[in-house]
Coordinates of C-alpha atoms and ligand atoms in Angstrom, one line a residue:
X29 CA -5.9 -9.1 26.7
X30 CA -6.8 -8.4 23.1
X31 CA -8.3 -11.0 20.9
X32 CA -6.9 -11.3 17.4
X33 CA -8.9 -11.9 14.2
X34 CA -6.9 -12.8 11.1
X35 CA -8.6 -12.1 7.7
X36 CA -7.3 -13.8 4.6
X37 CA -8.7 -13.9 1.1
X38 CA -8.9 -16.6 -1.6
X39 CA -9.9 -17.5 -5.1
X40 CA -9.5 -14.0 -6.7
X41 CA -8.3 -10.6 -5.6
X42 CA -10.6 -7.5 -5.4
X43 CA -13.2 -9.4 -3.3
X44 CA -13.3 -6.5 -0.9
X45 CA -11.3 -7.9 2.0
X46 CA -10.5 -4.4 3.3
X47 CA -14.1 -3.5 3.3
X48 CA -15.1 -6.8 5.0
X49 CA -12.5 -6.2 7.7
X50 CA -13.7 -2.6 8.2
X51 CA -17.3 -3.7 8.4
X52 CA -16.5 -6.4 10.9
X53 CA -14.7 -3.8 13.0
X54 CA -17.8 -1.6 12.8
X55 CA -20.0 -4.5 14.0
X56 CA -17.8 -5.2 17.0
X57 CA -17.8 -1.5 17.9
X58 CA -21.6 -1.5 17.6
X59 CA -21.6 -3.8 20.6
X60 CA -19.4 -1.5 22.6
X61 CA -16.0 -3.1 21.9
X62 CA -12.8 -1.3 21.2
X63 CA -11.2 -2.3 17.9
X64 CA -8.0 -1.7 15.9
X65 CA -7.5 -2.7 12.3
X66 CA -4.1 -3.4 10.8
X67 CA -3.0 -4.5 7.3
X68 CA -0.1 -6.8 6.5
X69 CA 0.9 -6.4 2.9
X70 CA 3.0 -9.2 1.3
X71 CA 4.5 -7.1 -1.5
X72 CA 8.2 -6.1 -1.4
X73 CA 7.8 -2.3 -1.6
X74 CA 8.8 -0.7 1.6
X75 CA 5.6 1.4 1.6
X76 CA 2.9 2.2 -1.0
X77 CA 4.1 5.8 -1.3
X78 CA 5.9 5.2 -4.6
X79 CA 3.5 2.8 -6.1
X80 CA 1.6 3.8 -9.2
X81 CA -2.1 4.7 -8.5
X82 CA -2.8 2.7 -11.7
X83 CA -1.7 -0.4 -10.0
X84 CA -2.4 0.2 -6.4
X85 CA -5.1 2.8 -6.0
X86 CA -4.9 5.7 -3.6
X87 CA -2.1 6.2 -1.1
X88 CA -3.7 6.8 2.2
X89 CA -1.8 9.2 4.5
X90 CA -2.1 8.9 8.3
X91 CA -1.9 11.7 10.9
X92 CA 1.6 10.5 11.8
X93 CA 2.7 10.9 8.2
X94 CA 2.8 7.3 6.9
X95 CA 1.9 6.6 3.3
X96 CA -0.2 3.5 3.6
X97 CA -2.5 1.2 1.8
X98 CA -6.0 2.5 0.8
X99 CA -7.6 -0.2 3.0
X100 CA -6.6 1.9 6.0
X101 CA -8.9 4.5 4.7
X102 CA -11.8 2.0 4.9
X103 CA -10.8 1.1 8.4
X104 CA -10.7 4.7 9.5
X105 CA -14.0 5.6 7.8
X106 CA -15.9 2.6 9.2
X107 CA -14.6 2.7 12.7
X108 CA -13.7 6.3 13.3
X109 CA -10.3 5.1 14.8
X110 CA -7.5 7.2 13.2
X111 CA -5.1 4.9 11.4
X112 CA -1.4 5.1 12.5
X113 CA 1.9 4.3 10.8
X114 CA 2.1 1.1 12.9
X115 CA -1.2 -0.2 11.4
X116 CA 0.5 -1.2 8.1
X117 CA 3.5 -3.3 7.4
X118 CA 4.9 -4.7 4.1
X119 CA 7.3 -7.6 3.4
X120 CA 9.8 -4.9 2.3
X121 CA 9.7 -3.3 5.8
X122 CA 9.9 -6.7 7.5
X123 CA 13.0 -7.6 5.5
X124 CA 14.6 -4.2 6.0
X125 CA 14.2 -4.7 9.7
X126 CA 15.6 -8.2 9.7
X127 CA 18.5 -7.3 7.4
X128 CA 19.5 -4.2 9.4
X129 CA 19.5 -6.4 12.6
X130 CA 21.7 -8.9 10.7
X131 CA 24.1 -6.1 9.7
X132 CA 24.3 -4.9 13.3
X133 CA 25.2 -8.4 14.4
X134 CA 22.0 -8.8 16.5
X135 CA 21.7 -12.4 15.4
X136 CA 25.2 -13.3 16.6
X137 CA 26.2 -14.9 13.4
X138 CA 23.2 -17.2 13.1
X139 CA 22.0 -18.3 9.7
X140 CA 19.1 -15.9 8.9
X141 CA 16.1 -17.8 7.6
X142 CA 12.5 -17.1 6.6
X143 CA 11.5 -19.3 9.5
X144 CA 12.1 -18.2 12.3
X145 CA 13.6 -14.8 11.6
X146 CA 11.2 -13.3 9.1
X147 CA 8.2 -15.0 10.7
X148 CA 9.3 -13.8 14.1
X149 CA 9.5 -10.2 12.8
X150 CA 6.0 -10.6 11.5
X151 CA 4.8 -11.9 14.8
X152 CA 6.5 -9.1 16.7
X153 CA 4.7 -6.6 14.5
X154 CA 1.3 -8.3 15.1
X155 CA 1.8 -8.4 18.9
X156 CA 3.8 -5.2 19.1
X157 CA 2.6 -1.7 20.0
X158 CA -0.2 -3.1 22.3
X159 CA -3.1 -0.9 23.2
X160 CA -6.3 -1.4 25.2
X161 CA -8.3 -2.8 22.3
X162 CA -10.7 -5.7 22.8
X163 CA -10.2 -6.9 19.2
X164 CA -7.3 -6.5 16.8
X165 CA -8.2 -7.3 13.3
X166 CA -5.3 -8.1 11.0
X167 CA -6.0 -8.3 7.3
X168 CA -3.4 -10.2 5.2
X169 CA -3.1 -8.7 1.8
X170 CA -3.0 -10.7 -1.4
X171 CA -4.6 -14.0 -2.2
X172 CA -3.9 -17.4 -0.5
X173 CA -1.6 -19.3 -2.8
X174 CA 0.6 -16.4 -3.6
X175 CA 4.3 -17.2 -3.0
X176 CA 4.9 -14.0 -1.2
X177 CA 2.0 -14.5 1.3
X178 CA 3.6 -17.7 2.7
X179 CA 5.7 -16.1 5.5
X180 CA 2.7 -14.2 6.7
X181 CA 0.5 -17.2 6.7
X182 CA 3.1 -19.2 8.6
X183 CA 3.4 -16.4 11.2
X184 CA -0.3 -16.2 11.8
X185 CA -0.6 -20.0 11.9
X186 CA 2.0 -19.9 14.7
X187 CA 0.2 -17.1 16.5
X188 CA -3.1 -19.0 16.3
X189 CA -1.4 -21.9 18.0
X190 CA 0.2 -19.7 20.7
X191 CA -2.8 -17.6 21.4
X192 CA -5.3 -20.5 21.3
X193 CA -8.8 -20.4 19.9
X194 CA -10.0 -18.3 22.8
X195 CA -7.9 -15.4 21.7
X196 CA -7.6 -16.0 17.9
X197 CA -10.0 -16.4 15.0
X198 CA -9.3 -17.1 11.3
X199 CA -11.8 -15.6 8.8
X200 CA -11.4 -16.5 5.1
X201 CA -13.1 -14.5 2.4
X202 CA -13.8 -16.5 -0.8
X203 CA -15.9 -16.3 -3.9
X204 CA -18.9 -18.4 -4.8
X205 CA -19.6 -17.7 -8.4
X206 CA -22.9 -18.2 -10.2
X207 CA -22.4 -20.0 -13.5
X208 CA -25.2 -18.9 -15.8
X209 CA -24.9 -21.8 -18.3
X210 CA -25.5 -24.3 -15.4
X211 CA -27.8 -21.9 -13.5
X212 CA -25.9 -22.9 -10.4
X213 CA -23.7 -21.4 -7.7
X214 CA -20.4 -23.2 -7.6
X215 CA -18.5 -24.1 -4.4
X216 CA -15.4 -25.7 -5.9
X217 CA -13.2 -22.5 -5.9
X218 CA -14.0 -22.1 -2.2
X219 CA -13.2 -25.7 -1.5
X220 CA -9.8 -25.3 -3.2
X221 CA -9.0 -22.1 -1.5
X222 CA -9.7 -23.6 1.9
X223 CA -7.5 -26.6 1.0
X224 CA -4.7 -24.2 0.1
X225 CA -5.0 -22.6 3.5
X226 CA -5.2 -26.0 5.2
X227 CA -2.0 -27.1 3.4
X228 CA -0.1 -24.4 5.3
X229 CA -1.7 -25.5 8.6
X230 CA -4.5 -23.0 8.9
X231 CA -8.1 -24.2 9.4
X232 CA -10.4 -21.2 8.9
X233 CA -13.0 -20.8 11.7
X234 CA -15.3 -18.7 9.6
X235 CA -15.9 -18.4 5.9
X236 CA -17.3 -15.2 4.3
X237 CA -18.5 -16.1 0.9
X238 CA -18.8 -13.3 -1.7
X239 CA -21.6 -14.0 -4.1
X240 CA -23.9 -12.0 -6.3
X241 CA -26.9 -13.7 -4.6
X242 CA -28.0 -15.3 -1.3
X243 CA -26.5 -18.7 -0.6
X244 CA -29.2 -21.3 0.1
X245 CA -28.9 -23.1 3.5
X246 CA -28.1 -26.4 1.8
X247 CA -25.2 -24.9 -0.1
X248 CA -23.7 -23.4 3.1
X249 CA -24.1 -26.8 4.7
X250 CA -22.2 -28.3 1.8
X251 CA -19.4 -25.8 2.0
X252 CA -19.2 -26.3 5.7
X253 CA -18.9 -30.1 5.2
X254 CA -16.2 -29.9 2.6
X255 CA -14.3 -27.2 4.4
X256 CA -14.6 -28.6 7.9
X257 CA -16.5 -25.6 9.2
X258 CA -19.8 -25.3 11.1
X259 CA -22.6 -24.3 8.7
X260 CA -23.5 -21.4 10.9
X261 CA -20.0 -20.1 10.4
X262 CA -20.4 -20.1 6.6
X263 CA -21.7 -16.5 6.0
X264 CA -23.0 -15.1 2.8
X265 CA -21.5 -11.8 1.8
X266 CA -23.8 -10.9 -1.1
X267 CA -23.5 -7.8 -3.2
X268 CA -25.2 -4.7 -1.8
X269 CA -26.0 -1.4 -3.4
X270 CA -23.8 0.8 -1.2
X271 CA -20.7 0.0 0.9
X272 CA -22.4 1.5 3.9
X273 CA -25.0 -1.4 3.7
X274 CA -22.2 -3.9 4.3
X275 CA -22.2 -3.9 8.1
X276 CA -26.0 -4.2 8.2
X277 CA -26.1 -7.1 5.7
X278 CA -23.3 -8.9 7.5
X279 CA -25.1 -8.6 10.7
X280 CA -28.3 -9.9 9.1
X281 CA -26.3 -12.8 7.7
X282 CA -24.9 -13.7 11.2
X283 CA -21.3 -12.6 10.8
X284 CA -20.8 -10.9 14.1
X285 CA -22.9 -13.6 15.9
X286 CA -20.5 -16.3 14.5
X287 CA -17.5 -14.3 15.7
X288 CA -19.0 -14.0 19.2
X289 CA -20.0 -17.6 19.2
X290 CA -16.4 -18.6 18.5
X291 CA -15.1 -16.6 21.4
X292 CA -17.8 -17.9 23.7
X293 CA -19.3 -14.4 24.1
X294 CA -22.6 -14.9 22.3
X295 CA -25.4 -14.0 24.8
X296 CA -22.9 -12.3 27.1
X297 CA -22.2 -9.3 24.9
X298 CA -24.6 -6.4 24.4
X299 CA -26.9 -6.3 21.3
X300 CA -25.5 -4.1 18.6
X301 CA -26.6 -0.5 18.1
X302 CA -26.8 -0.2 14.3
X303 CA -29.0 2.9 14.2
X304 CA -26.3 5.1 12.7
X305 CA -25.7 2.6 9.8
X306 CA -29.5 2.3 9.3
X307 CA -29.9 6.0 9.0
X308 CA -27.2 6.2 6.4
X309 CA -28.5 3.2 4.5
X310 CA -32.0 4.9 4.5
X311 CA -30.6 8.2 3.0
X312 CA -28.5 6.3 0.4
X313 CA -31.4 4.2 -0.7
X314 CA -33.8 7.1 -1.0
X315 CA -32.0 10.4 -1.5
X316 CA -34.1 13.6 -1.9
X317 CA -32.1 14.7 -4.9
X318 CA -28.8 14.5 -6.8
X319 CA -26.0 16.7 -7.7
X320 CA -23.2 16.2 -10.3
X321 CA -19.6 17.0 -9.5
X322 CA -17.0 16.9 -12.2
X323 CA -13.7 15.4 -11.0
X324 CA -11.0 16.6 -13.4
X325 CA -7.9 14.5 -12.9
X326 CA -5.5 12.1 -14.4
X327 CA -6.6 8.6 -13.2
X328 CA -10.3 9.1 -13.9
X329 CA -10.7 5.6 -15.3
X330 CA -9.6 4.2 -12.0
X331 CA -11.9 5.4 -9.2
X332 CA -9.8 3.5 -6.6
X333 CA -7.1 6.2 -7.2
X334 CA -9.5 8.7 -5.6
X335 CA -11.2 6.4 -3.1
X336 CA -11.2 8.8 -0.1
X337 CA -12.3 11.6 -2.3
X338 CA -15.4 9.9 -3.7
X339 CA -16.3 8.7 -0.2
X340 CA -15.9 12.2 1.3
X341 CA -18.2 13.5 -1.5
X342 CA -20.8 11.0 -0.6
X343 CA -20.5 11.9 3.1
X344 CA -21.1 15.5 2.2
X345 CA -24.2 14.3 0.2
X346 CA -25.5 12.4 3.3
X347 CA -25.7 15.7 5.2
X348 CA -27.9 17.2 2.5
X349 CA -29.7 14.0 1.8
X350 CA -28.6 14.0 -1.9
X351 CA -26.8 11.5 -4.0
X352 CA -23.5 12.8 -5.4
X353 CA -23.0 11.7 -8.9
X354 CA -19.4 11.9 -10.3
X355 CA -18.6 12.9 -13.8
X356 CA -15.0 11.7 -14.2
X357 CA -13.2 13.8 -16.7
X358 CA -9.6 13.3 -18.0
X359 CA -8.1 16.8 -17.8
X360 CA -6.2 16.3 -21.0
X361 CA -9.4 16.6 -22.9
X362 CA -9.5 20.3 -22.0
X363 CA -6.2 20.9 -23.7
X364 CA -8.1 20.5 -27.1
X365 CA -10.2 23.3 -28.6
X366 CA -13.9 23.4 -27.9
X367 CA -14.1 20.9 -25.2
X368 CA -14.7 23.0 -22.0
X369 CA -18.5 23.0 -22.7
X370 CA -18.4 19.4 -21.3
X371 CA -18.4 21.1 -17.9
X372 CA -21.7 22.9 -18.6
X373 CA -24.4 21.6 -16.4
X374 CA -22.2 20.2 -13.6
X375 CA -23.0 21.6 -10.2
X376 CA -19.4 21.6 -8.9
X377 CA -15.9 21.2 -10.2
X378 CA -13.2 19.4 -8.2
X379 CA -9.5 19.2 -9.2
X380 CA -7.9 16.6 -6.9
X381 CA -4.3 16.0 -5.8
X382 CA -1.9 15.1 -8.6
X383 CA 1.7 15.0 -9.7
X384 CA 3.4 16.0 -13.0
X385 CA 2.8 18.2 -15.9
X386 CA 0.6 15.9 -18.0
X387 CA -2.9 17.3 -18.1
X388 CA -2.1 20.3 -15.9
X389 CA -3.1 22.9 -18.5
X390 CA -6.4 21.1 -18.9
X391 CA -7.0 21.3 -15.1
X392 CA -6.2 25.0 -15.3
X393 CA -8.8 25.4 -18.0
X394 CA -11.3 23.7 -15.7
X395 CA -10.4 26.1 -12.9
X396 CA -11.0 29.0 -15.2
X397 CA -14.3 27.7 -16.3
X398 CA -15.5 27.3 -12.7
X399 CA -14.2 30.7 -11.7
X400 CA -15.7 32.6 -14.6
X401 CA -19.0 30.7 -14.6
X402 CA -19.3 31.0 -10.8
X403 CA -19.6 27.2 -10.5
X404 CA -18.5 25.9 -7.0
X405 CA -14.9 24.9 -7.1
X406 CA -12.9 22.8 -4.7
X407 CA -9.1 22.4 -5.4
X408 CA -7.3 19.9 -3.4
X409 CA -3.5 20.1 -3.1
X410 CA -2.5 20.2 -6.8
X411 CA -6.0 21.6 -7.4
X412 CA -5.2 24.5 -5.1
X413 CA -1.7 25.1 -6.7
X414 CA -3.3 25.2 -10.2
X415 CA -6.1 27.5 -9.0
X416 CA -3.4 29.9 -7.8
X417 CA -1.6 29.7 -11.1
X418 CA -4.9 30.4 -12.9
X419 CA -5.6 33.4 -10.7
X420 CA -2.1 34.7 -11.2
X421 CA -2.4 34.5 -15.0
X422 CA -6.0 35.7 -15.4
X423 CA -6.5 38.0 -12.5
X424 CA -3.1 39.3 -11.3
X425 CA -1.6 39.9 -14.7
X426 CA 1.3 37.4 -14.4
X427 CA 0.9 35.5 -17.8
X428 CA 3.9 33.3 -17.3
X429 CA 2.9 32.0 -13.8
X430 CA 3.6 28.4 -13.4
X431 CA 5.0 25.7 -11.1
X432 CA 8.6 24.6 -11.0
X433 CA 7.3 21.1 -10.8
X434 CA 7.0 21.4 -14.6
X435 CA 10.5 22.8 -15.0
X436 CA 12.0 26.3 -14.7
X437 CA 9.6 29.1 -15.2
X438 CA 9.7 32.9 -15.2
X439 CA 7.1 33.4 -12.4
X440 CA 7.1 30.3 -10.1
X441 CA 4.0 31.0 -8.1
X442 CA 4.3 27.4 -7.0
X443 CA 7.6 25.9 -6.2
X444 CA 9.9 24.3 -3.7
X445 CA 10.5 26.2 -0.4
X446 CA 14.2 26.2 -1.2
X447 CA 13.5 28.3 -4.2
X448 CA 12.5 31.4 -2.2
X449 CA 13.5 30.7 1.4
X450 CA 17.2 31.2 2.3
X451 CA 19.7 31.2 5.1
X452 CA 18.5 31.0 8.7
X453 CA 14.8 30.8 7.8
X454 CA 15.4 27.7 5.7
X455 CA 17.6 26.1 8.4
X456 CA 14.9 26.7 10.9
X457 CA 12.4 24.9 8.7
X458 CA 14.7 22.1 7.9
X459 CA 15.0 21.5 11.6
X460 CA 11.2 21.1 11.6
X461 CA 11.6 18.5 8.9
X462 CA 9.6 20.5 6.5
X463 CA 12.4 21.5 4.1
X464 CA 11.3 21.8 0.5
X465 CA 12.4 19.0 -1.7
X466 CA 11.1 16.3 0.5
X467 CA 7.5 15.3 0.8
X468 CA 5.5 17.1 3.5
X469 CA 3.5 14.3 5.0
X470 CA 1.0 13.9 7.7
X471 CA -1.0 16.2 10.0
X472 CA -0.1 19.9 10.3
X473 CA -1.9 22.8 12.0
X474 CA -3.3 25.6 10.0
X475 CA -4.6 29.0 11.2
X476 CA -7.8 30.4 9.6
X477 CA -8.3 34.1 9.0
X478 CA -11.2 35.7 10.9
X479 CA -14.2 36.5 8.8
X480 CA -13.1 34.1 6.0
X481 CA -15.4 31.7 4.4
X482 CA -13.4 28.7 5.7
X483 CA -13.5 30.0 9.3
X484 CA -17.3 29.9 8.9
X485 CA -17.2 26.4 7.4
X486 CA -14.9 24.9 10.1
X487 CA -16.4 27.0 12.9
X488 CA -12.9 27.3 14.5
X489 CA -9.7 29.2 13.9
X490 CA -7.2 26.4 14.2
X491 CA -7.5 23.1 12.3
X492 CA -5.3 20.1 11.7
X493 CA -5.2 18.4 8.3
X494 CA -3.1 15.8 6.5
X495 CA -0.7 16.7 3.8
X496 CA 1.2 14.9 1.0
X497 CA 3.1 17.2 -1.3
X498 CA 6.5 18.7 -2.2
X499 CA 5.6 22.0 -3.7
X500 CA 4.1 25.0 -2.0
X501 CA 2.3 28.2 -3.1
X502 CA 5.1 30.8 -3.2
X503 CA 4.5 33.3 -0.4
X504 CA 6.4 36.1 -2.2
X505 CA 3.5 36.4 -4.6
X506 CA 1.0 36.9 -1.9
X507 CA 0.5 40.6 -2.1
X508 CA 0.0 40.7 -5.9
X509 CA -2.5 37.8 -5.7
X510 CA -4.4 39.4 -2.8
X511 CA -4.6 42.7 -4.6
X512 CA -6.1 40.8 -7.5
X513 CA -8.8 39.4 -5.3
X514 CA -7.5 36.0 -4.1
X515 CA -7.6 35.6 -0.3
X516 CA -4.9 33.7 1.6
X517 CA -7.2 32.6 4.4
X518 CA -5.4 29.7 5.9
X519 CA -1.7 29.8 6.8
X520 CA 0.8 27.5 8.6
X521 CA 1.2 28.7 12.3
X522 CA 4.4 30.5 11.3
X523 CA 2.5 32.3 8.5
X524 CA 5.0 31.2 5.9
X525 CA 3.1 28.5 4.1
X526 CA -0.2 29.2 2.3
X527 CA -2.6 26.4 3.2
X528 CA -6.0 27.7 2.0
X529 CA -7.0 30.2 -0.6
X530 CA -10.5 31.5 -1.4
X531 CA -12.1 33.9 -3.8
X532 CA -14.4 36.2 -1.9
X533 CA -16.1 37.4 -5.1
X534 CA -17.2 33.9 -6.0
X535 CA -20.1 31.9 -4.4
X536 CA -17.8 29.0 -3.5
X537 CA -14.2 28.8 -4.7
X538 CA -11.7 27.2 -2.2
X539 CA -8.4 25.6 -2.6
X540 CA -6.6 23.7 0.1
X541 CA -3.0 22.5 0.2
X542 CA -4.0 19.5 2.3
X543 CA -6.2 16.5 1.7
X544 CA -9.5 17.0 3.7
X545 CA -10.9 13.8 2.1
X546 CA -8.6 11.7 4.3
X547 CA -10.4 12.7 7.4
X548 CA -14.0 12.5 6.3
X549 CA -16.2 9.8 7.8
X550 CA -19.8 8.8 7.2
X551 CA -20.8 9.7 10.7
X552 CA -18.6 12.9 10.7
X553 CA -18.6 14.3 7.2
X554 CA -15.8 16.7 6.6
X555 CA -17.1 20.3 6.9
X556 CA -15.5 21.4 3.6
X557 CA -17.2 18.6 1.7
X558 CA -20.5 19.2 3.4
X559 CA -20.2 22.9 2.5
X560 CA -19.0 22.1 -1.1
X561 CA -21.9 19.7 -1.7
X562 CA -24.3 22.3 -0.2
X563 CA -23.0 24.9 -2.7
X564 CA -23.5 22.3 -5.5
X565 CA -27.1 21.8 -4.3
X566 CA -27.6 25.6 -4.6
X567 CA -26.0 25.5 -8.0
X568 CA -28.4 22.8 -9.1
X569 CA -31.3 25.1 -8.4
X570 CA -29.8 27.7 -10.7
X571 CA -29.0 25.6 -13.7
Ligands
LIG23 N1 2.4 17.7 -7.2 C1 2.1 18.6 -6.1 C2 3.2 18.6 -5.1 O1 4.0 17.7 -5.0 C3 0.8 18.3 -5.5 C4 0.8 17.0 -4.7 C5 -0.6 16.5 -4.4 O2 -1.6 17.0 -5.0 N2 -0.8 15.6 -3.5 O3 3.3 19.6 -4.3

């Protein structure tokens, strides 16, 4: 019988609800409990796959091929539990479900209403797909007071009532701002936010108050009094230097104790083992050195668009006890004369996943710089495709090499499978669901060549990694590229899709068609990132 913890947010967005939920999950795990985290998103999009990274940050892809909210990445990194398609739902999916049932006649002609039909579908999602978890944490996206959150709040209100306090808990995350002119922390926004929740029938059991400083006891008492909450359930969530300090700070501030007290488990549950988090916090606070990695991409002013990537780099840094500093570079800069020198002095160059022609030539220029100057290079997805184009042009004598993603070209070294696979072979693939022209999503196996650098890095010959792309490196160019010195060292099990390339003549030059960053975790850094940061550490000794 799982217990349910519902997490809502108030006052403003971007308070870090996803991180708070992930950290709570980690704290419950630290006491030996099994957890699952799920996200309920009130927006109308069916999934975040088509949402602009400018607005919505990174699209996180699960093993089972779902394009989900980036908070699922936090959940997976903090708890180590692989996220699944069924861990994320949006209003769009709920309505699709309700409307297709209506079309099928499942409601037998009843009038379809938000309550009960939409709320029932939300409740069915929350209670559905049961596992053996002790705690299921459900984060409600958006901010209390948004019109679109209402059906979700109504659904969890009903669930709270049906499950009873012994099986449900409501956590509300708010902001307690410090007003410099008055030299005071202000509780009014929190009071209003809780009132808003109460107006839809939800009394939060626990308040998590984001603040840039510690909340004095008397202020927590005041908040408790106004919001009808025990003062020891008003928890300070003050700013911390690193996100990996969050579980430790929450524990110090009594978050997990308040949760266990609510469920009547305090004193009955084991003490938490937080040694792993302490170790990480220690390294992060006092690294033994630093390396600089240039990320050459399109959304460089919006680090949330590359959330998993920056996390994976910092995990790689933990293994070497170094801080990884990121130099965000908009690739379009390199399309202008005399700009590539901006890469001088960096210890590694990374071209991440991306779509579309804008800035692609600038990324190719960055690849060339890394290759020629022997700077460690990691190309992820688009970054691998562009590395192959660069190698084709500069090493294999194919000057018009390009990708059909940018329009027709003479030598499509990157393109859609349908552009070079025909007849039976293509049909076979389409039966696998991997036909070009549709997105290749989720986990696929990849076979590594013996004696390759990547075989050494992974320490195994078969790996499974997550994909999100439409285009592929064109296998028909393999021979010419290999003769020129590029090695196709990772292939799909049927040997038709190039998944990894490396440049044996270079100290560290690897391109991968998948997204290794999606599987990196602080306690289990991804081997490619550990190795890449290690190469950057070596590079830092040279420059
Ligand atoms: N645009 C490329 C493709 O669709 C790469 C995608 C990516 O980098 N995620 O294949």
